[in-house]
Structure formats: C-alpha cells, structure tokens
Amino acid sequence: MATGIVASLRLLLERHALQQSIANGDTDWEGDVVAAHHKLHRMELQMQSGDETEKETWKRYDWEFHLSLIRACNSQNLLSLHSKIYDKYLRYQMLVFTFRGEAASAEHQGMLDAALARNPDTAIKFLEDHINNGLIHTLEAM
C-alpha cells in the first residue's frame, strides 16, 4: 500500500536526519526546537480540549517541529527530499483527519526531551513510534 511505503520512506529519511542533527545542533538549534515544540504543544492542548477548528495551523506547527529537529543535519538535499515525503505522508493523514491526542503529544515531548539531552537512540525510538502509530491510526480510520 502506498501509505506504508511513504511512511517507510519518511522514517528512513527523518531517522537519519535526526541523528545527524542531534550530533551537529548548536544552542540556536536547541532554541528553535524548543520554540517549535511550544507552538505545537499549545495547539495540541487546544485540540485535546475538543477544538479542532485550527487544523491547518496544527499541520503547520507539526511540520515546523519536525523540521526544527532535523534542520541541523547539514544536508539541503536530505531536507528537500524529506520535505517532499513528509508532504505526501501528511496528505494521507489529512484524508481521514482524526487527532491522536495525548499519545501524539507524548511522542513529540519524548522527541524534544531526547534531542535536547543529545540522545539520538531515544529520539529515534520516539520518532519511529510516532510515525508508525500515525500510520496505524490513519489506516484504521480509512
């Protein structure tokens, strides 16, 4: 199924970029990651309260957070390719949009905490869970 292939490609690219970014990131990178997570977390809280009127904003903040995590990978080619795959992945999700709530928020928090602690293995585990759980959630809703 195309959805599974897109998720696998996203995971392949994002996992590598995240590992590189954690190794290369500086204080400015950390600040960008924290700021992007803050905006996303505020939106997640709004959506968890039942207000899903800002789906487009949530989508943008989710993208900004994931991008902030990998931006220090030092490869424009990797970032460009990831952007294309991320967009395709998100299109499938938005076909049957249902917010995963606290589970997705906890995965984002885990990625943030592990990235700031410079623990790529833990960050990648949270990323893998996040993408795989998002795929399962999307497929179940179709």
mmCIF file with all atom_site columns, C-alpha atoms in Angstrom:
data_model
loop_
_atom_site.group_PDB
_atom_site.id
_atom_site.type_symbol
_atom_site.label_atom_id
_atom_site.label_alt_id
_atom_site.label_comp_id
_atom_site.label_asym_id
_atom_site.label_entity_id
_atom_site.label_seq_id
_atom_site.pdbx_PDB_ins_code
_atom_site.Cartn_x
_atom_site.Cartn_y
_atom_site.Cartn_z
_atom_site.occupancy
_atom_site.B_iso_or_equiv
_atom_site.pdbx_formal_charge
_atom_site.auth_seq_id
_atom_site.auth_comp_id
_atom_site.auth_asym_id
_atom_site.auth_atom_id
_atom_site.pdbx_PDB_model_num
ATOM 1   C CA . MET A 1 1   ? 0.000   0.000  0.000  1.00 0.00 ? 1   MET A CA 1
ATOM 2   C CA . ALA A 1 2   ? 1.274   3.460  -0.911 1.00 0.00 ? 2   ALA A CA 1
ATOM 3   C CA . THR A 1 3   ? 0.668   4.826  2.576  1.00 0.00 ? 3   THR A CA 1
ATOM 4   C CA . GLY A 1 4   ? 3.035   2.274  4.110  1.00 0.00 ? 4   GLY A CA 1
ATOM 5   C CA . ILE A 1 5   ? 5.745   2.991  1.548  1.00 0.00 ? 5   ILE A CA 1
ATOM 6   C CA . VAL A 1 6   ? 5.520   6.726  2.139  1.00 0.00 ? 6   VAL A CA 1
ATOM 7   C CA . ALA A 1 7   ? 5.702   6.187  5.909  1.00 0.00 ? 7   ALA A CA 1
ATOM 8   C CA . SER A 1 8   ? 8.743   3.920  5.484  1.00 0.00 ? 8   SER A CA 1
ATOM 9   C CA . LEU A 1 9   ? 10.490  6.500  3.313  1.00 0.00 ? 9   LEU A CA 1
ATOM 10  C CA . ARG A 1 10  ? 9.706   9.258  5.773  1.00 0.00 ? 10  ARG A CA 1
ATOM 11  C CA . LEU A 1 11  ? 11.077  7.169  8.604  1.00 0.00 ? 11  LEU A CA 1
ATOM 12  C CA . LEU A 1 12  ? 14.249  6.313  6.704  1.00 0.00 ? 12  LEU A CA 1
ATOM 13  C CA . LEU A 1 13  ? 14.994  9.943  5.867  1.00 0.00 ? 13  LEU A CA 1
ATOM 14  C CA . GLU A 1 14  ? 13.869  11.527 9.113  1.00 0.00 ? 14  GLU A CA 1
ATOM 15  C CA . ARG A 1 15  ? 15.676  8.997  11.305 1.00 0.00 ? 15  ARG A CA 1
ATOM 16  C CA . HIS A 1 16  ? 18.988  9.695  9.553  1.00 0.00 ? 16  HIS A CA 1
ATOM 17  C CA . ALA A 1 17  ? 18.462  13.455 9.538  1.00 0.00 ? 17  ALA A CA 1
ATOM 18  C CA . LEU A 1 18  ? 17.529  13.443 13.238 1.00 0.00 ? 18  LEU A CA 1
ATOM 19  C CA . GLN A 1 19  ? 20.655  11.522 14.180 1.00 0.00 ? 19  GLN A CA 1
ATOM 20  C CA . GLN A 1 20  ? 22.834  13.947 12.218 1.00 0.00 ? 20  GLN A CA 1
ATOM 21  C CA . SER A 1 21  ? 21.005  16.973 13.574 1.00 0.00 ? 21  SER A CA 1
ATOM 22  C CA . ILE A 1 22  ? 21.432  15.911 17.194 1.00 0.00 ? 22  ILE A CA 1
ATOM 23  C CA . ALA A 1 23  ? 25.159  15.460 16.557 1.00 0.00 ? 23  ALA A CA 1
ATOM 24  C CA . ASN A 1 24  ? 25.530  18.820 14.791 1.00 0.00 ? 24  ASN A CA 1
ATOM 25  C CA . GLY A 1 25  ? 22.991  21.063 16.508 1.00 0.00 ? 25  GLY A CA 1
ATOM 26  C CA . ASP A 1 26  ? 24.080  24.087 18.487 1.00 0.00 ? 26  ASP A CA 1
ATOM 27  C CA . THR A 1 27  ? 22.380  26.338 21.014 1.00 0.00 ? 27  THR A CA 1
ATOM 28  C CA . ASP A 1 28  ? 20.436  28.167 18.285 1.00 0.00 ? 28  ASP A CA 1
ATOM 29  C CA . TRP A 1 29  ? 19.161  24.794 17.029 1.00 0.00 ? 29  TRP A CA 1
ATOM 30  C CA . GLU A 1 30  ? 18.063  23.873 20.553 1.00 0.00 ? 30  GLU A CA 1
ATOM 31  C CA . GLY A 1 31  ? 16.202  27.189 20.868 1.00 0.00 ? 31  GLY A CA 1
ATOM 32  C CA . ASP A 1 32  ? 14.448  26.654 17.534 1.00 0.00 ? 32  ASP A CA 1
ATOM 33  C CA . VAL A 1 33  ? 13.387  23.132 18.562 1.00 0.00 ? 33  VAL A CA 1
ATOM 34  C CA . VAL A 1 34  ? 12.021  24.369 21.897 1.00 0.00 ? 34  VAL A CA 1
ATOM 35  C CA . ALA A 1 35  ? 10.131  27.240 20.240 1.00 0.00 ? 35  ALA A CA 1
ATOM 36  C CA . ALA A 1 36  ? 8.628   24.979 17.571 1.00 0.00 ? 36  ALA A CA 1
ATOM 37  C CA . HIS A 1 37  ? 7.582   22.433 20.193 1.00 0.00 ? 37  HIS A CA 1
ATOM 38  C CA . HIS A 1 38  ? 5.986   25.143 22.320 1.00 0.00 ? 38  HIS A CA 1
ATOM 39  C CA . LYS A 1 39  ? 3.727   26.272 19.464 1.00 0.00 ? 39  LYS A CA 1
ATOM 40  C CA . LEU A 1 40  ? 2.823   22.689 18.569 1.00 0.00 ? 40  LEU A CA 1
ATOM 41  C CA . HIS A 1 41  ? 2.126   21.741 22.178 1.00 0.00 ? 41  HIS A CA 1
ATOM 42  C CA . ARG A 1 42  ? -0.191  24.722 22.662 1.00 0.00 ? 42  ARG A CA 1
ATOM 43  C CA . MET A 1 43  ? -2.118  23.664 19.544 1.00 0.00 ? 43  MET A CA 1
ATOM 44  C CA . GLU A 1 44  ? -2.256  20.046 20.735 1.00 0.00 ? 44  GLU A CA 1
ATOM 45  C CA . LEU A 1 45  ? -3.749  21.171 24.047 1.00 0.00 ? 45  LEU A CA 1
ATOM 46  C CA . GLN A 1 46  ? -6.384  23.161 22.168 1.00 0.00 ? 46  GLN A CA 1
ATOM 47  C CA . MET A 1 47  ? -7.251  20.157 20.039 1.00 0.00 ? 47  MET A CA 1
ATOM 48  C CA . GLN A 1 48  ? -7.303  17.812 23.033 1.00 0.00 ? 48  GLN A CA 1
ATOM 49  C CA . SER A 1 49  ? -9.922  20.098 24.567 1.00 0.00 ? 49  SER A CA 1
ATOM 50  C CA . GLY A 1 50  ? -12.132 19.358 21.554 1.00 0.00 ? 50  GLY A CA 1
ATOM 51  C CA . ASP A 1 51  ? -11.430 22.446 19.469 1.00 0.00 ? 51  ASP A CA 1
ATOM 52  C CA . GLU A 1 52  ? -10.286 21.203 16.065 1.00 0.00 ? 52  GLU A CA 1
ATOM 53  C CA . THR A 1 53  ? -11.017 24.446 14.201 1.00 0.00 ? 53  THR A CA 1
ATOM 54  C CA . GLU A 1 54  ? -7.313  25.133 13.615 1.00 0.00 ? 54  GLU A CA 1
ATOM 55  C CA . LYS A 1 55  ? -6.339  22.001 11.654 1.00 0.00 ? 55  LYS A CA 1
ATOM 56  C CA . GLU A 1 56  ? -4.270  23.983 9.175  1.00 0.00 ? 56  GLU A CA 1
ATOM 57  C CA . THR A 1 57  ? -2.366  25.690 11.980 1.00 0.00 ? 57  THR A CA 1
ATOM 58  C CA . TRP A 1 58  ? -1.789  22.339 13.689 1.00 0.00 ? 58  TRP A CA 1
ATOM 59  C CA . LYS A 1 59  ? -0.494  20.919 10.416 1.00 0.00 ? 59  LYS A CA 1
ATOM 60  C CA . ARG A 1 60  ? 1.935   23.833 10.014 1.00 0.00 ? 60  ARG A CA 1
ATOM 61  C CA . TYR A 1 61  ? 3.150   23.637 13.610 1.00 0.00 ? 61  TYR A CA 1
ATOM 62  C CA . ASP A 1 62  ? 3.650   19.872 13.342 1.00 0.00 ? 62  ASP A CA 1
ATOM 63  C CA . TRP A 1 63  ? 5.743   20.393 10.206 1.00 0.00 ? 63  TRP A CA 1
ATOM 64  C CA . GLU A 1 64  ? 7.745   23.190 11.864 1.00 0.00 ? 64  GLU A CA 1
ATOM 65  C CA . PHE A 1 65  ? 8.530   20.989 14.861 1.00 0.00 ? 65  PHE A CA 1
ATOM 66  C CA . HIS A 1 66  ? 9.678   18.013 12.806 1.00 0.00 ? 66  HIS A CA 1
ATOM 67  C CA . LEU A 1 67  ? 11.703  20.288 10.546 1.00 0.00 ? 67  LEU A CA 1
ATOM 68  C CA . SER A 1 68  ? 13.319  22.041 13.507 1.00 0.00 ? 68  SER A CA 1
ATOM 69  C CA . LEU A 1 69  ? 14.501  18.688 14.846 1.00 0.00 ? 69  LEU A CA 1
ATOM 70  C CA . ILE A 1 70  ? 16.286  17.767 11.620 1.00 0.00 ? 70  ILE A CA 1
ATOM 71  C CA . ARG A 1 71  ? 17.355  21.185 10.334 1.00 0.00 ? 71  ARG A CA 1
ATOM 72  C CA . ALA A 1 72  ? 20.910  20.837 11.693 1.00 0.00 ? 72  ALA A CA 1
ATOM 73  C CA . CYS A 1 73  ? 21.590  17.684 9.649  1.00 0.00 ? 73  CYS A CA 1
ATOM 74  C CA . ASN A 1 74  ? 23.752  19.801 7.303  1.00 0.00 ? 74  ASN A CA 1
ATOM 75  C CA . SER A 1 75  ? 22.270  18.431 4.077  1.00 0.00 ? 75  SER A CA 1
ATOM 76  C CA . GLN A 1 76  ? 19.947  20.558 1.957  1.00 0.00 ? 76  GLN A CA 1
ATOM 77  C CA . ASN A 1 77  ? 19.349  17.559 -0.301 1.00 0.00 ? 77  ASN A CA 1
ATOM 78  C CA . LEU A 1 78  ? 18.182  15.458 2.632  1.00 0.00 ? 78  LEU A CA 1
ATOM 79  C CA . LEU A 1 79  ? 15.937  18.265 3.899  1.00 0.00 ? 79  LEU A CA 1
ATOM 80  C CA . SER A 1 80  ? 14.431  18.791 0.445  1.00 0.00 ? 80  SER A CA 1
ATOM 81  C CA . LEU A 1 81  ? 13.720  15.106 -0.091 1.00 0.00 ? 81  LEU A CA 1
ATOM 82  C CA . HIS A 1 82  ? 12.297  14.774 3.418  1.00 0.00 ? 82  HIS A CA 1
ATOM 83  C CA . SER A 1 83  ? 10.004  17.740 2.777  1.00 0.00 ? 83  SER A CA 1
ATOM 84  C CA . LYS A 1 84  ? 8.510   16.054 -0.284 1.00 0.00 ? 84  LYS A CA 1
ATOM 85  C CA . ILE A 1 85  ? 7.956   12.755 1.516  1.00 0.00 ? 85  ILE A CA 1
ATOM 86  C CA . TYR A 1 86  ? 6.563   14.470 4.622  1.00 0.00 ? 86  TYR A CA 1
ATOM 87  C CA . ASP A 1 87  ? 4.039   16.300 2.443  1.00 0.00 ? 87  ASP A CA 1
ATOM 88  C CA . LYS A 1 88  ? 2.863   13.030 0.880  1.00 0.00 ? 88  LYS A CA 1
ATOM 89  C CA . TYR A 1 89  ? 2.626   11.383 4.309  1.00 0.00 ? 89  TYR A CA 1
ATOM 90  C CA . LEU A 1 90  ? 0.566   14.274 5.641  1.00 0.00 ? 90  LEU A CA 1
ATOM 91  C CA . ARG A 1 91  ? -1.798  14.146 2.646  1.00 0.00 ? 91  ARG A CA 1
ATOM 92  C CA . TYR A 1 92  ? -2.777  10.598 3.588  1.00 0.00 ? 92  TYR A CA 1
ATOM 93  C CA . GLN A 1 93  ? -3.265  11.599 7.199  1.00 0.00 ? 93  GLN A CA 1
ATOM 94  C CA . MET A 1 94  ? -5.442  14.559 6.296  1.00 0.00 ? 94  MET A CA 1
ATOM 95  C CA . LEU A 1 95  ? -7.768  12.382 4.190  1.00 0.00 ? 95  LEU A CA 1
ATOM 96  C CA . VAL A 1 96  ? -9.138  10.905 7.387  1.00 0.00 ? 96  VAL A CA 1
ATOM 97  C CA . PHE A 1 97  ? -8.012  13.505 9.882  1.00 0.00 ? 97  PHE A CA 1
ATOM 98  C CA . THR A 1 98  ? -8.576  12.446 13.433 1.00 0.00 ? 98  THR A CA 1
ATOM 99  C CA . PHE A 1 99  ? -6.204  13.797 16.045 1.00 0.00 ? 99  PHE A CA 1
ATOM 100 C CA . ARG A 1 100 ? -4.412  11.112 18.090 1.00 0.00 ? 100 ARG A CA 1
ATOM 101 C CA . GLY A 1 101 ? -4.413  13.376 21.129 1.00 0.00 ? 101 GLY A CA 1
ATOM 102 C CA . GLU A 1 102 ? -2.271  12.702 24.171 1.00 0.00 ? 102 GLU A CA 1
ATOM 103 C CA . ALA A 1 103 ? -0.372  9.841  22.512 1.00 0.00 ? 103 ALA A CA 1
ATOM 104 C CA . ALA A 1 104 ? 0.943   12.060 19.707 1.00 0.00 ? 104 ALA A CA 1
ATOM 105 C CA . SER A 1 105 ? 1.691   14.850 22.168 1.00 0.00 ? 105 SER A CA 1
ATOM 106 C CA . ALA A 1 106 ? 3.685   12.466 24.388 1.00 0.00 ? 106 ALA A CA 1
ATOM 107 C CA . GLU A 1 107 ? 5.672   11.264 21.371 1.00 0.00 ? 107 GLU A CA 1
ATOM 108 C CA . HIS A 1 108 ? 6.507   14.855 20.450 1.00 0.00 ? 108 HIS A CA 1
ATOM 109 C CA . GLN A 1 109 ? 7.563   15.561 24.039 1.00 0.00 ? 109 GLN A CA 1
ATOM 110 C CA . GLY A 1 110 ? 9.753   12.458 24.033 1.00 0.00 ? 110 GLY A CA 1
ATOM 111 C CA . MET A 1 111 ? 11.458  13.547 20.818 1.00 0.00 ? 111 MET A CA 1
ATOM 112 C CA . LEU A 1 112 ? 12.055  17.018 22.257 1.00 0.00 ? 112 LEU A CA 1
ATOM 113 C CA . ASP A 1 113 ? 13.463  15.762 25.552 1.00 0.00 ? 113 ASP A CA 1
ATOM 114 C CA . ALA A 1 114 ? 15.742  13.203 23.901 1.00 0.00 ? 114 ALA A CA 1
ATOM 115 C CA . ALA A 1 115 ? 17.003  15.668 21.302 1.00 0.00 ? 115 ALA A CA 1
ATOM 116 C CA . LEU A 1 116 ? 17.867  18.265 23.950 1.00 0.00 ? 116 LEU A CA 1
ATOM 117 C CA . ALA A 1 117 ? 19.572  15.548 26.023 1.00 0.00 ? 117 ALA A CA 1
ATOM 118 C CA . ARG A 1 118 ? 21.566  14.656 22.882 1.00 0.00 ? 118 ARG A CA 1
ATOM 119 C CA . ASN A 1 119 ? 20.287  11.095 22.996 1.00 0.00 ? 119 ASN A CA 1
ATOM 120 C CA . PRO A 1 120 ? 19.751  10.083 19.347 1.00 0.00 ? 120 PRO A CA 1
ATOM 121 C CA . ASP A 1 121 ? 18.733  6.491  20.112 1.00 0.00 ? 121 ASP A CA 1
ATOM 122 C CA . THR A 1 122 ? 15.854  7.579  22.343 1.00 0.00 ? 122 THR A CA 1
ATOM 123 C CA . ALA A 1 123 ? 14.828  10.384 19.997 1.00 0.00 ? 123 ALA A CA 1
ATOM 124 C CA . ILE A 1 124 ? 14.754  7.951  17.077 1.00 0.00 ? 124 ILE A CA 1
ATOM 125 C CA . LYS A 1 125 ? 12.690  5.451  19.100 1.00 0.00 ? 125 LYS A CA 1
ATOM 126 C CA . PHE A 1 126 ? 10.094  8.142  19.811 1.00 0.00 ? 126 PHE A CA 1
ATOM 127 C CA . LEU A 1 127 ? 10.165  9.158  16.127 1.00 0.00 ? 127 LEU A CA 1
ATOM 128 C CA . GLU A 1 128 ? 9.651   5.556  14.986 1.00 0.00 ? 128 GLU A CA 1
ATOM 129 C CA . ASP A 1 129 ? 6.729   5.123  17.387 1.00 0.00 ? 129 ASP A CA 1
ATOM 130 C CA . HIS A 1 130 ? 5.266   8.449  16.265 1.00 0.00 ? 130 HIS A CA 1
ATOM 131 C CA . ILE A 1 131 ? 5.359   7.655  12.553 1.00 0.00 ? 131 ILE A CA 1
ATOM 132 C CA . ASN A 1 132 ? 4.277   4.028  12.928 1.00 0.00 ? 132 ASN A CA 1
ATOM 133 C CA . ASN A 1 133 ? 1.424   4.890  15.301 1.00 0.00 ? 133 ASN A CA 1
ATOM 134 C CA . GLY A 1 134 ? 0.310   7.670  12.947 1.00 0.00 ? 134 GLY A CA 1
ATOM 135 C CA . LEU A 1 135 ? 0.264   5.197  10.066 1.00 0.00 ? 135 LEU A CA 1
ATOM 136 C CA . ILE A 1 136 ? -1.746  2.642  12.041 1.00 0.00 ? 136 ILE A CA 1
ATOM 137 C CA . HIS A 1 137 ? -4.178  5.343  13.149 1.00 0.00 ? 137 HIS A CA 1
ATOM 138 C CA . THR A 1 138 ? -4.635  6.558  9.557  1.00 0.00 ? 138 THR A CA 1
ATOM 139 C CA . LEU A 1 139 ? -5.147  3.074  8.141  1.00 0.00 ? 139 LEU A CA 1
ATOM 140 C CA . GLU A 1 140 ? -7.680  2.192  10.826 1.00 0.00 ? 140 GLU A CA 1
ATOM 141 C CA . ALA A 1 141 ? -9.655  5.352  10.057 1.00 0.00 ? 141 ALA A CA 1
ATOM 142 C CA . MET A 1 142 ? -9.778  4.690  6.302  1.00 0.00 ? 142 MET A CA 1
#
